PDB file of C-alpha atoms and ligand atoms in Angstrom:
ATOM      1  CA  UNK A 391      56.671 -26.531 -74.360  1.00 94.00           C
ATOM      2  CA  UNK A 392      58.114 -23.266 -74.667  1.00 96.00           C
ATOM      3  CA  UNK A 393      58.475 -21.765 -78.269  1.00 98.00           C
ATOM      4  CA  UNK A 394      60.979 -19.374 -79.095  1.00 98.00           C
ATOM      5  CA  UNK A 395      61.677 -17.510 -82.713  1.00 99.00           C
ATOM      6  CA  UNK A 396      66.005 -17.105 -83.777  1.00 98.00           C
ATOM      7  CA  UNK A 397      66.282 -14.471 -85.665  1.00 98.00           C
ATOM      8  CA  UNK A 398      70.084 -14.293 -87.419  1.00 98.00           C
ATOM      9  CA  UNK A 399      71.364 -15.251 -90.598  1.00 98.00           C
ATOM     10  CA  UNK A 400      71.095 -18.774 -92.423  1.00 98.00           C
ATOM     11  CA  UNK A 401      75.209 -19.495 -92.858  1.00 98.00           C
ATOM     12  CA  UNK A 402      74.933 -22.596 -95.548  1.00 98.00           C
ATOM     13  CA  UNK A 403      78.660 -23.411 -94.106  1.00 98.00           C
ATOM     14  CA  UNK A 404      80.600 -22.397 -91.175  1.00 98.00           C
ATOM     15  CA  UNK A 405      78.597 -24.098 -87.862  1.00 98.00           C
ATOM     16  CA  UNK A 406      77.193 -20.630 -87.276  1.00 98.00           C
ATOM     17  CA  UNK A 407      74.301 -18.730 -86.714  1.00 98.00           C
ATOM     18  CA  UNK A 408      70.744 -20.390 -87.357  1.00 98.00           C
ATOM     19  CA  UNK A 409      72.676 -23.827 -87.961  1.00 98.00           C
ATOM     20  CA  UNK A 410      73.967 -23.852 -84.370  1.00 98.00           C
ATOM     21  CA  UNK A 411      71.073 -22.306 -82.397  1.00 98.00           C
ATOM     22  CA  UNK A 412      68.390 -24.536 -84.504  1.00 98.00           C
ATOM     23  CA  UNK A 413      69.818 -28.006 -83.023  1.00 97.00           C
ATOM     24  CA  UNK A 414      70.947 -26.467 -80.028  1.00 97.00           C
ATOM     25  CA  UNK A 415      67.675 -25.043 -79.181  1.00 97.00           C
ATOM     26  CA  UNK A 416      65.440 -28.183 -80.132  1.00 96.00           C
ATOM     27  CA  UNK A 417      67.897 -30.822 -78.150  1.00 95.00           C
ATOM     28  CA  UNK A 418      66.277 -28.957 -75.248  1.00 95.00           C
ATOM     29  CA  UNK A 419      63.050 -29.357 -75.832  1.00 95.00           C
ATOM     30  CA  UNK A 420      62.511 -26.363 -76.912  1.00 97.00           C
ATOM     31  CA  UNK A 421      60.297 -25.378 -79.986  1.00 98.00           C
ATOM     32  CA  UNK A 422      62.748 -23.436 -82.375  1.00 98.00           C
ATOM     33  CA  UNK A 423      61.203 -21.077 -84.989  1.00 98.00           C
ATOM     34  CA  UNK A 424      63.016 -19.250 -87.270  1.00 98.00           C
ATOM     35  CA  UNK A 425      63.446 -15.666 -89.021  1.00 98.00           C
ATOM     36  CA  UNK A 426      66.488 -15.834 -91.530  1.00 98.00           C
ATOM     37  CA  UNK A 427      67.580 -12.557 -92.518  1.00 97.00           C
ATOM     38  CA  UNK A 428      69.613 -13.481 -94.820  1.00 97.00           C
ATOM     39  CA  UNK A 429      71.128 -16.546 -97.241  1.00 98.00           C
ATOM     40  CA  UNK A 430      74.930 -16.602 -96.958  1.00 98.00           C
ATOM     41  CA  UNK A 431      76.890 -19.756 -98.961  1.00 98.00           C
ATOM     42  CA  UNK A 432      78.966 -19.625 -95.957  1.00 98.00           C
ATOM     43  CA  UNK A 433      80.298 -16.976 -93.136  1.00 97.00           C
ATOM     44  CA  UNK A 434      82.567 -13.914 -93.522  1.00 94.00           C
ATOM     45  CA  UNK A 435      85.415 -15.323 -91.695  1.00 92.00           C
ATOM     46  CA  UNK A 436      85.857 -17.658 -95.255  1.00 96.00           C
ATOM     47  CA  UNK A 437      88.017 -15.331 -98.054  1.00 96.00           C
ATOM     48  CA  UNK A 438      84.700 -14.773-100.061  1.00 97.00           C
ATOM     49  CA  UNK A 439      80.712 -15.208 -99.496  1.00 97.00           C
ATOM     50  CA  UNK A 440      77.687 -14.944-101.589  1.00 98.00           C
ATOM     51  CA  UNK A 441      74.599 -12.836 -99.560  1.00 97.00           C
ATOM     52  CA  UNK A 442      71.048 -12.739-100.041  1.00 97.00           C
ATOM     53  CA  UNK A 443      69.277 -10.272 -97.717  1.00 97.00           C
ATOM     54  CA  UNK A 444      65.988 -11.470 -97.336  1.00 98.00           C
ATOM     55  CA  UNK A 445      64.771  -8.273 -95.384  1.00 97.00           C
ATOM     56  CA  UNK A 446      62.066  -7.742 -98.246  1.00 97.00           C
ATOM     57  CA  UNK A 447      60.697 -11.122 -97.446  1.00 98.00           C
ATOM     58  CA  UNK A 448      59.981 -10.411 -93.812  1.00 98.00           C
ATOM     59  CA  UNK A 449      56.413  -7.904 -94.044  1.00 98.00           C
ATOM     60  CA  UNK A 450      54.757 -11.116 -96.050  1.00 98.00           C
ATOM     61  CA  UNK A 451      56.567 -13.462 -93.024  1.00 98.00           C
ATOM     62  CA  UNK A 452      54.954 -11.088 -90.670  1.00 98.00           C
ATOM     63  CA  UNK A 453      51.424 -10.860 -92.560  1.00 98.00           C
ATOM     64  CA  UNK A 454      50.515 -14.887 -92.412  1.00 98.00           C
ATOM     65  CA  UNK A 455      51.974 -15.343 -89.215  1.00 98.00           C
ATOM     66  CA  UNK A 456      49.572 -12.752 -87.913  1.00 98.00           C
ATOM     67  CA  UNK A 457      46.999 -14.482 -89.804  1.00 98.00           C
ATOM     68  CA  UNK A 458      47.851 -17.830 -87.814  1.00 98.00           C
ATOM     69  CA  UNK A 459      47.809 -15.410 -84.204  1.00 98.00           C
ATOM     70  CA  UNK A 460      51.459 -16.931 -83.385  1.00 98.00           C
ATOM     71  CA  UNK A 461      53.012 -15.562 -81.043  1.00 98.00           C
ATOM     72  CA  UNK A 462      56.449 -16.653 -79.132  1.00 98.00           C
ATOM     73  CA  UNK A 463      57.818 -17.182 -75.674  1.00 98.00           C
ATOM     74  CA  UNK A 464      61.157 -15.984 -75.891  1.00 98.00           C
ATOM     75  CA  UNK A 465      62.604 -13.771 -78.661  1.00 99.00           C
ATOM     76  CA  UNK A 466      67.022 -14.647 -79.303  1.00 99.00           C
ATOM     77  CA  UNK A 467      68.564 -12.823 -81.459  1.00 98.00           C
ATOM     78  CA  UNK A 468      71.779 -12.899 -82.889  1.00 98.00           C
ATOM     79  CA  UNK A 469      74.314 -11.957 -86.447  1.00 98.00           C
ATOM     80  CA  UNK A 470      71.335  -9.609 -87.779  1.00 97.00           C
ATOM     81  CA  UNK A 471      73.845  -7.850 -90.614  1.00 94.00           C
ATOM     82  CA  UNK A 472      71.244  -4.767 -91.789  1.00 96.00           C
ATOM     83  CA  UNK A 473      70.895  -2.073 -89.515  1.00 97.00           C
ATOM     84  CA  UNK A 474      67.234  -2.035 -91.368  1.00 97.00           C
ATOM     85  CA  UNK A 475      66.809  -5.213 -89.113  1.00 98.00           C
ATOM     86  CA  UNK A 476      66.733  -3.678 -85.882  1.00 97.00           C
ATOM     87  CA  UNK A 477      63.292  -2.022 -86.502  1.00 98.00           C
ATOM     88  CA  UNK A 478      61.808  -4.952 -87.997  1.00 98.00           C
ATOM     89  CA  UNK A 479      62.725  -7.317 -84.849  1.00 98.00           C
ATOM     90  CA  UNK A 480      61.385  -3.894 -82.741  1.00 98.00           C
ATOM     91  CA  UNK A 481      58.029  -4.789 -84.963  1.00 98.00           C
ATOM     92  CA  UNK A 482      58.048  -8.213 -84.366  1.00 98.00           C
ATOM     93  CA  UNK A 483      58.527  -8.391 -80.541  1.00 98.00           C
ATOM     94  CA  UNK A 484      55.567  -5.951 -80.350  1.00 98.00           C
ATOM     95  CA  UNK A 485      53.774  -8.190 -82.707  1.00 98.00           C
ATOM     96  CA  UNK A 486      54.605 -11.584 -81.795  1.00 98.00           C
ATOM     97  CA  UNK A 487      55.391 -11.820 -77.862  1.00 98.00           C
ATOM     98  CA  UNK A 488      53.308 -14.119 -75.710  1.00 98.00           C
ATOM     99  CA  UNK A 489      52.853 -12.548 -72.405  1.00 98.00           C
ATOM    100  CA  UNK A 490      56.010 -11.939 -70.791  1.00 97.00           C
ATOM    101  CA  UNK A 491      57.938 -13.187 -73.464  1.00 98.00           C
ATOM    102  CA  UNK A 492      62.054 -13.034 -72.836  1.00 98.00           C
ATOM    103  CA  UNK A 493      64.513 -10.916 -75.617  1.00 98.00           C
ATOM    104  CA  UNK A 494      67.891 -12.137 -75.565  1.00 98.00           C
ATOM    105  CA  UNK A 495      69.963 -10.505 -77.788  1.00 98.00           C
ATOM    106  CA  UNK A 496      73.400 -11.311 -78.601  1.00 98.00           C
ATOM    107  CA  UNK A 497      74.720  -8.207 -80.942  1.00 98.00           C
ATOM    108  CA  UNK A 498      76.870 -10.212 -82.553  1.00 98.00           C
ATOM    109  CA  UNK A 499      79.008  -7.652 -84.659  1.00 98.00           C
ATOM    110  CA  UNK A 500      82.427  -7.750 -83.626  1.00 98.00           C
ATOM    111  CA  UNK A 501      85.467  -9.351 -82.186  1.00 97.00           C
ATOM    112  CA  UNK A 502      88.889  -8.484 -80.844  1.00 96.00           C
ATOM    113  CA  UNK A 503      88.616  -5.064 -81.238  1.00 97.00           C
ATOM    114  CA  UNK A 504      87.491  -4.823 -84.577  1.00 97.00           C
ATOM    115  CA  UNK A 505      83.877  -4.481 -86.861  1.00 98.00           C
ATOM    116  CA  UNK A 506      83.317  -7.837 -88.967  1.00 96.00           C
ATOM    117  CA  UNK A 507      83.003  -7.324 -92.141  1.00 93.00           C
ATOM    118  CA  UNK A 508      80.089  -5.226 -93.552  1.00 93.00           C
ATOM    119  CA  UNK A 509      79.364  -3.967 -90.477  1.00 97.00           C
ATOM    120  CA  UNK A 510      79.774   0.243 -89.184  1.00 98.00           C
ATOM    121  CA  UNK A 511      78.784   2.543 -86.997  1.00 98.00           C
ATOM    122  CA  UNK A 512      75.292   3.149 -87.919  1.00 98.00           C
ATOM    123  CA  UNK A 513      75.235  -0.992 -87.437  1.00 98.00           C
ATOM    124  CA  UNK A 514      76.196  -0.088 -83.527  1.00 98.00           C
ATOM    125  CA  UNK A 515      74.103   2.636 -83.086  1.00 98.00           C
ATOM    126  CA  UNK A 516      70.811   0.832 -83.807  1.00 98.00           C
ATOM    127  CA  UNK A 517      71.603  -2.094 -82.132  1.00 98.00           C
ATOM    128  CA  UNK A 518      72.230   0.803 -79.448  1.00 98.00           C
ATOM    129  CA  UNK A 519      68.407   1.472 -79.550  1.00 98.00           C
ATOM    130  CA  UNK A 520      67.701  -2.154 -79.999  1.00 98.00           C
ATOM    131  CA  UNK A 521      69.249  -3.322 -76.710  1.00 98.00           C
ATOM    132  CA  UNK A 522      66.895  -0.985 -74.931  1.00 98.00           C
ATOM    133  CA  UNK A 523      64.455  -3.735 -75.666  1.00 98.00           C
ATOM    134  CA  UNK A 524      66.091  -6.595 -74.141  1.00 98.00           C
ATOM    135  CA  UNK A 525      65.925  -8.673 -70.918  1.00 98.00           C
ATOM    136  CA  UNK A 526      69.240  -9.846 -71.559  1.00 98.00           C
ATOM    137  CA  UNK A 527      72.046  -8.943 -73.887  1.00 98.00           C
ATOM    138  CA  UNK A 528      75.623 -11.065 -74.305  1.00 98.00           C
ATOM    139  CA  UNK A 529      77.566  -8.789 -75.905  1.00 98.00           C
ATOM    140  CA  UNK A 530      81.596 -10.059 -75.802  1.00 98.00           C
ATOM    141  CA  UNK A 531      84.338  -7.430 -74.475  1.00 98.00           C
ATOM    142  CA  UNK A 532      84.271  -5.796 -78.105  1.00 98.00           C
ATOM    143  CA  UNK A 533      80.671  -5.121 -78.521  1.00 98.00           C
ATOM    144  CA  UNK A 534      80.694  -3.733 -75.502  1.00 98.00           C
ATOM    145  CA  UNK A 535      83.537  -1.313 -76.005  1.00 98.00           C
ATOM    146  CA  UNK A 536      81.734  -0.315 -79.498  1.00 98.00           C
ATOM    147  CA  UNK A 537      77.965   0.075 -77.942  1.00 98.00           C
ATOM    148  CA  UNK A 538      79.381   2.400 -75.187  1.00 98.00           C
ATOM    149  CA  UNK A 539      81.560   4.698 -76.906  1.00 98.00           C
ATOM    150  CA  UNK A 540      85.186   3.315 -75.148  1.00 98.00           C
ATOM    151  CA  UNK A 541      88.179   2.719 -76.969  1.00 98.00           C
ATOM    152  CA  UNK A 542      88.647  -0.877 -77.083  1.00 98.00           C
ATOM    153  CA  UNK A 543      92.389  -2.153 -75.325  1.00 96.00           C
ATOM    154  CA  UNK A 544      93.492  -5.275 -75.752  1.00 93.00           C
ATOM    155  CA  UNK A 545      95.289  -5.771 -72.330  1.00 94.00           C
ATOM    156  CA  UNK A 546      92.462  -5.071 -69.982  1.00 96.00           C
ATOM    157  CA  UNK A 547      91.765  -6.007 -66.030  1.00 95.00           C
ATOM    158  CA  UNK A 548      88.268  -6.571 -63.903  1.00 94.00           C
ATOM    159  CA  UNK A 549      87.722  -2.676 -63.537  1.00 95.00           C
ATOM    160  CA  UNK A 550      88.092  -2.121 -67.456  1.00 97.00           C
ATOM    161  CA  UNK A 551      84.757  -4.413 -68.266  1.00 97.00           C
ATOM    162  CA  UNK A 552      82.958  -3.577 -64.811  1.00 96.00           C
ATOM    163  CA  UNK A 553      83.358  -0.195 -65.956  1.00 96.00           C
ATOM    164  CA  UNK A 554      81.696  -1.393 -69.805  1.00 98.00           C
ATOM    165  CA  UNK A 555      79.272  -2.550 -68.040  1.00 98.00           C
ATOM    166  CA  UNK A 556      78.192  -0.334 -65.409  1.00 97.00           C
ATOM    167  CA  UNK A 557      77.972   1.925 -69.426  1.00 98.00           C
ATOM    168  CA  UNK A 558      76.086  -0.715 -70.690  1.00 98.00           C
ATOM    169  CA  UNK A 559      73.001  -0.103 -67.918  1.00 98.00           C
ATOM    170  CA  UNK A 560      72.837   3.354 -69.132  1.00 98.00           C
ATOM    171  CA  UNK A 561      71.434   1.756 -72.016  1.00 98.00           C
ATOM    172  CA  UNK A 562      69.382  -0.811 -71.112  1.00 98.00           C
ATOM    173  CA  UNK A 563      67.115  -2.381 -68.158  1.00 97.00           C
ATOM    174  CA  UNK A 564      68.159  -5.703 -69.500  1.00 98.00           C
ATOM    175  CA  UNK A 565      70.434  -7.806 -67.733  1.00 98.00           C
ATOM    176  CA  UNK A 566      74.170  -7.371 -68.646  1.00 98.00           C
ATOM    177  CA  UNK A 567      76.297 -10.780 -69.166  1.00 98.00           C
ATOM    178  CA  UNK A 568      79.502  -9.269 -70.825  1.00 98.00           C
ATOM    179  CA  UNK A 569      81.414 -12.893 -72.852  1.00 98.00           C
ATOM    180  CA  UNK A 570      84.509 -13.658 -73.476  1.00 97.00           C
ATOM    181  CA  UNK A 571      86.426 -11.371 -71.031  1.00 97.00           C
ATOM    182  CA  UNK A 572      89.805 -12.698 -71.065  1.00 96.00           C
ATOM    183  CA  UNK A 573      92.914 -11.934 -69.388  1.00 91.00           C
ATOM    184  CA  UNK A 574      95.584 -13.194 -66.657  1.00 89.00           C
ATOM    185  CA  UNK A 575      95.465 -16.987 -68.747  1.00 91.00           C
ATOM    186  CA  UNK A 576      91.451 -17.471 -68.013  1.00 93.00           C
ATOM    187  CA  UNK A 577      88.241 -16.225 -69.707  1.00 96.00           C
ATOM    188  CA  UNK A 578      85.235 -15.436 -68.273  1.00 97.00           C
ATOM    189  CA  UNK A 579      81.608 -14.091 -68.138  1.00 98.00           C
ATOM    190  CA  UNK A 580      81.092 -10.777 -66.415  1.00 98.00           C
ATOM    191  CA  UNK A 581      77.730 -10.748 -65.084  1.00 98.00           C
ATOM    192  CA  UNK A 582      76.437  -6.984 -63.670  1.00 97.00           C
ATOM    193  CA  UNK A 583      75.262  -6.056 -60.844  1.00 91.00           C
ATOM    194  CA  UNK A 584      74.786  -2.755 -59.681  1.00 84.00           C
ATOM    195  CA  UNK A 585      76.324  -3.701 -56.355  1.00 83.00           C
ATOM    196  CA  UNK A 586      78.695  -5.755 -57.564  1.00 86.00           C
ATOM    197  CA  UNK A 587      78.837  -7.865 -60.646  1.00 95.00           C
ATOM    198  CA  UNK A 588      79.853 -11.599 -60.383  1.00 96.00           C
ATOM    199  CA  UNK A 589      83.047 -12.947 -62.839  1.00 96.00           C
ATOM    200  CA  UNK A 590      82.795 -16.699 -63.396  1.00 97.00           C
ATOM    201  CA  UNK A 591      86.251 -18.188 -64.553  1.00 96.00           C
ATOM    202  CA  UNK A 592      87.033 -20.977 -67.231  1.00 94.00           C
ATOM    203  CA  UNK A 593      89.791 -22.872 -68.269  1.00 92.00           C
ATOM    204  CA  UNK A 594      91.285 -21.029 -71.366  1.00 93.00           C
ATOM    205  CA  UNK A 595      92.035 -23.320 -73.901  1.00 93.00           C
ATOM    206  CA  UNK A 596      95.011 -22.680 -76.420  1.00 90.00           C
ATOM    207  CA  UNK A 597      92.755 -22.814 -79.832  1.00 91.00           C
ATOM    208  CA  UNK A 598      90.458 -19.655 -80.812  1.00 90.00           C
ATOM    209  CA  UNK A 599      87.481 -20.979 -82.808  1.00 94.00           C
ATOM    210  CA  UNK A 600      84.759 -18.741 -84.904  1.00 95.00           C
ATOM    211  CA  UNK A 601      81.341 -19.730 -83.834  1.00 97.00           C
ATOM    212  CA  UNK A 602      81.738 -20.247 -80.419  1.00 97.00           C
ATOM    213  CA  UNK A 603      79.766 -17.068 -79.338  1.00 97.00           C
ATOM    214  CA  UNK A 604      76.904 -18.311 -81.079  1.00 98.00           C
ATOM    215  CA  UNK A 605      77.110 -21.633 -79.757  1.00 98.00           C
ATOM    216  CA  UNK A 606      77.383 -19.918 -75.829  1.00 98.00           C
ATOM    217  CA  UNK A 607      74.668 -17.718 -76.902  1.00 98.00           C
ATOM    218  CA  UNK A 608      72.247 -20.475 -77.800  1.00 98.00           C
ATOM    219  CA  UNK A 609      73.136 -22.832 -74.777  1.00 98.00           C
ATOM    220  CA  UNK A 610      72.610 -20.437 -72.473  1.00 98.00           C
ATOM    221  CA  UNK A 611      69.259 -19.168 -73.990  1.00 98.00           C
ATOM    222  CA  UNK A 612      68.338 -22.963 -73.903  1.00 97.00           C
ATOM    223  CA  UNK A 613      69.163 -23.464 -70.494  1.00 97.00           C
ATOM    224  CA  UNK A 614      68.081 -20.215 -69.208  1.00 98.00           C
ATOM    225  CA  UNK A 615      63.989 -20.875 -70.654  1.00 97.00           C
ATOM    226  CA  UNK A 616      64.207 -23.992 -69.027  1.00 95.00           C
ATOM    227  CA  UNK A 617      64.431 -22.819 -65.985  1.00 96.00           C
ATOM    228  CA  UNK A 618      68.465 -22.152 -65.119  1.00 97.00           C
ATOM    229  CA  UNK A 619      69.596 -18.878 -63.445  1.00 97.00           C
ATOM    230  CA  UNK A 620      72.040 -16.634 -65.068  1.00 98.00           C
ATOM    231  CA  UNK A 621      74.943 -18.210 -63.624  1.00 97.00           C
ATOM    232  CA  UNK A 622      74.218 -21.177 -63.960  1.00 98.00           C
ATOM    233  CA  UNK A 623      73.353 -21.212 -67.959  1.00 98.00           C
ATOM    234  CA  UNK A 624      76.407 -19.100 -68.299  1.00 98.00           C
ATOM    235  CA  UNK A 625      78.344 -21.999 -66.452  1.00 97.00           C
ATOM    236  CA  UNK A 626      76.245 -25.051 -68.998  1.00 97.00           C
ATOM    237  CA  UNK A 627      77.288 -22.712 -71.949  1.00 97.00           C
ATOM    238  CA  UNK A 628      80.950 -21.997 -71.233  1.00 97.00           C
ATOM    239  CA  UNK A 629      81.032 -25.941 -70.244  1.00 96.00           C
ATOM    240  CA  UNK A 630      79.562 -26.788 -73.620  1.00 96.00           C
ATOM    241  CA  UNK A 631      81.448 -24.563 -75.557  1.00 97.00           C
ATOM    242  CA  UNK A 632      84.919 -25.443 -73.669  1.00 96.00           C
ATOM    243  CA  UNK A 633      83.798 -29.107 -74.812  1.00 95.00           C
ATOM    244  CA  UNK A 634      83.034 -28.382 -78.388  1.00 96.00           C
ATOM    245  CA  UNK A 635      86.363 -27.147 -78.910  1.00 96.00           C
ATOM    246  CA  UNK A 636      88.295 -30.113 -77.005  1.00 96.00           C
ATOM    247  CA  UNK A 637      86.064 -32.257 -79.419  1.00 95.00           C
ATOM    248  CA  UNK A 638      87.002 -30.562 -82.624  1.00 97.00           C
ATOM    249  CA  UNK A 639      89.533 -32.377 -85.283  1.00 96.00           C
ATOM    250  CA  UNK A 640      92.137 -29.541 -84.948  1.00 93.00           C
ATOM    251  CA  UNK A 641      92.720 -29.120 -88.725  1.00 94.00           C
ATOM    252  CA  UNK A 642      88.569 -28.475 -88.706  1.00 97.00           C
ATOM    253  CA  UNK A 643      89.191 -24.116 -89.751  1.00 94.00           C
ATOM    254  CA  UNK A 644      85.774 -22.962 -89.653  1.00 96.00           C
ATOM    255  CA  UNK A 645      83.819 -23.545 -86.660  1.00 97.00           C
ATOM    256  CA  UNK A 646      83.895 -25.888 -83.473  1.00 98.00           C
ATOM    257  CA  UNK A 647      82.400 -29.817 -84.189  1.00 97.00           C
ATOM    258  CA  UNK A 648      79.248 -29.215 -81.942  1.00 97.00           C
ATOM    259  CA  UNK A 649      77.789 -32.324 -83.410  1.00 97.00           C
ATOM    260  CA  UNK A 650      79.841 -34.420 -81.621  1.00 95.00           C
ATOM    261  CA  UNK A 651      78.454 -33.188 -78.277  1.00 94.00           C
ATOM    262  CA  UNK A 652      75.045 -33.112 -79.264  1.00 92.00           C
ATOM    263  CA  UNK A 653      75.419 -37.021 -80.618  1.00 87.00           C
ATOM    264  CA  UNK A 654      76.631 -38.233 -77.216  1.00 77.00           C
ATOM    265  CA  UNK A 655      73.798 -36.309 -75.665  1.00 69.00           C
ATOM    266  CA  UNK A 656      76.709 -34.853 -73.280  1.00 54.00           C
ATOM    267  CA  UNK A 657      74.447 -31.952 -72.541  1.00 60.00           C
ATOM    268  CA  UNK A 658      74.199 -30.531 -68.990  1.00 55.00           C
TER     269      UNK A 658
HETATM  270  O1  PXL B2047      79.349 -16.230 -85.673  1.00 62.83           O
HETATM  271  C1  PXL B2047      78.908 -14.958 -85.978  1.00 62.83           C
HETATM  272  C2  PXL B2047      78.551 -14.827 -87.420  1.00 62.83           C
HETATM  273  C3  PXL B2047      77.306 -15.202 -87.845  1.00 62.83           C
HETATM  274  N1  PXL B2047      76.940 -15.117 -89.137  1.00 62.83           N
HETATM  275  C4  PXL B2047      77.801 -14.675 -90.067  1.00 62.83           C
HETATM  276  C5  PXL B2047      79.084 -14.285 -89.701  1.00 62.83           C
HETATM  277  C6  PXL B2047      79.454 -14.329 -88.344  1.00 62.83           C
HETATM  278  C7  PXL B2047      80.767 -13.862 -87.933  1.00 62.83           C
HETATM  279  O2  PXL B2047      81.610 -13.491 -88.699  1.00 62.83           O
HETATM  280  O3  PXL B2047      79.930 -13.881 -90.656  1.00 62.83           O
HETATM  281  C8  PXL B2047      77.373 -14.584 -91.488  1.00 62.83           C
END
């Protein structure tokens, strides 16, 4: 059984973050570990949150897990909110990694064109380094706009995000999956190729829900240990995360009603 460690924030409300990945992940068999970075009563989207960084915690986290010799087959990271962070996960992918362990990370700091909240440029640039590390990053068309330095449009076509991408291999090896590219009435997943990158199409559907990049993010990690190609975890994730939404009680503000998937065991 493969054993991975999610490292992102513990959101007590919102169907975000470690709350998503940690069912998510362990519906597929696979072992979930976790490294909270942080205590939050709920996510930033809400009008006000309470935040306890638990970066201080981590060195003693570290210490007895070294003591134990565990070590992890696949490394996903996501909402990490210090840029502190970034050198800590550096420390604990060179501590931690079973042989050719995977790093998936999922930057996870903004959307539609804009920073979340709490977040700046020092954020981006150290999750600029960080990315060097990984086999995989998912960042969505903002992320990618910040982490390369291009002014972010809001009407963009195919050679916009080919472009972001083609960026994007300057700074990593890592394989490029570039989320939630949307435009002419369908969204997609850019994946890059040096050659020429692949675009796989979804229905759009009319509602915008917060937490669906972690929920893509953790589907497709699932899917992706177990075996899956790129395209086709992308294709499970955008599936799931197109059925999440359908599921959820539209008056439901703060996230998408994952449960309801997970309950039927409607997984693919
Ligand atoms: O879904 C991303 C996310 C995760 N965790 C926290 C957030 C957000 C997005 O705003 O606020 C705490």
């Amino acid at each position: 059984m493969k054993r991975i460690l999610t490292m992102q924030d513990l959101s007590c409300v919102g169907q975000c973050s470690l709350t998503v990945a940690l069912p998510i992940l362990s519906s597929y068999g696979i072992e979930a570990c976790v490294l909270p970075t942080a205590v939050l009563s709920n996510h930033t989207m809400f009008k006000t949150w309470s935040y306890l960084d638990l970066t201080g915690e981590i060195p003693n986290i570290f210490k007895h897990w070294k003591e134990s010799e565990i070590e992890f087959d696949a490394f996903l990271l996501g909402y990490l909110g210090k840029a502190e962070l970034m050198d800590i996960a550096e420390k604990c992918f060179d501590e931690f990694s079973a042989d050719g362990a995977q790093i998936i990370i999922d930057p996870v700091f903004a959307d539609n064109g804009k920073l979340y909240a709490g977040f700046d440029l020092n954020y981006v640039a150290a999750m600029r380094r960080l990315i060097k590390r990984a086999d995989i990053i998912l960042p969505n068309v903002t992320e990618a706009c910040f982490l390369t330095d291009t002014e972010y449009k809001k009407d963009y076509d195919g050679v916009f995000v080919q472009k972001l991408a083609e960026k994007l291999s300057r700074l990593t090896d890592g394989k490029i999956i570039i989320t939630g590219v949307e435009f002419g009435g369908s969204i997609a997943e850019l994946i890059y190729g040096k050659n020429k990158s692949e675009i796989l199409w979804h229905e759009l559907l009319p509602v915008k829900k917060h937490g669906t990049g972690d929920i893509f993010a953790s589907v497709f990690t699932a899917n992706y240990l177990s075996g899956k190609g790129l395209h086709a975890s992308c294709e499970c994730a955008a599936k799931f995360v197109r059925d999440c939404i359908k599921k959820t009680d539209p008056d439901h503000f703060y996230g998408v009603q994952f449960e309801k998937i997970l309950k039927n065991g409607v997984k693919n």
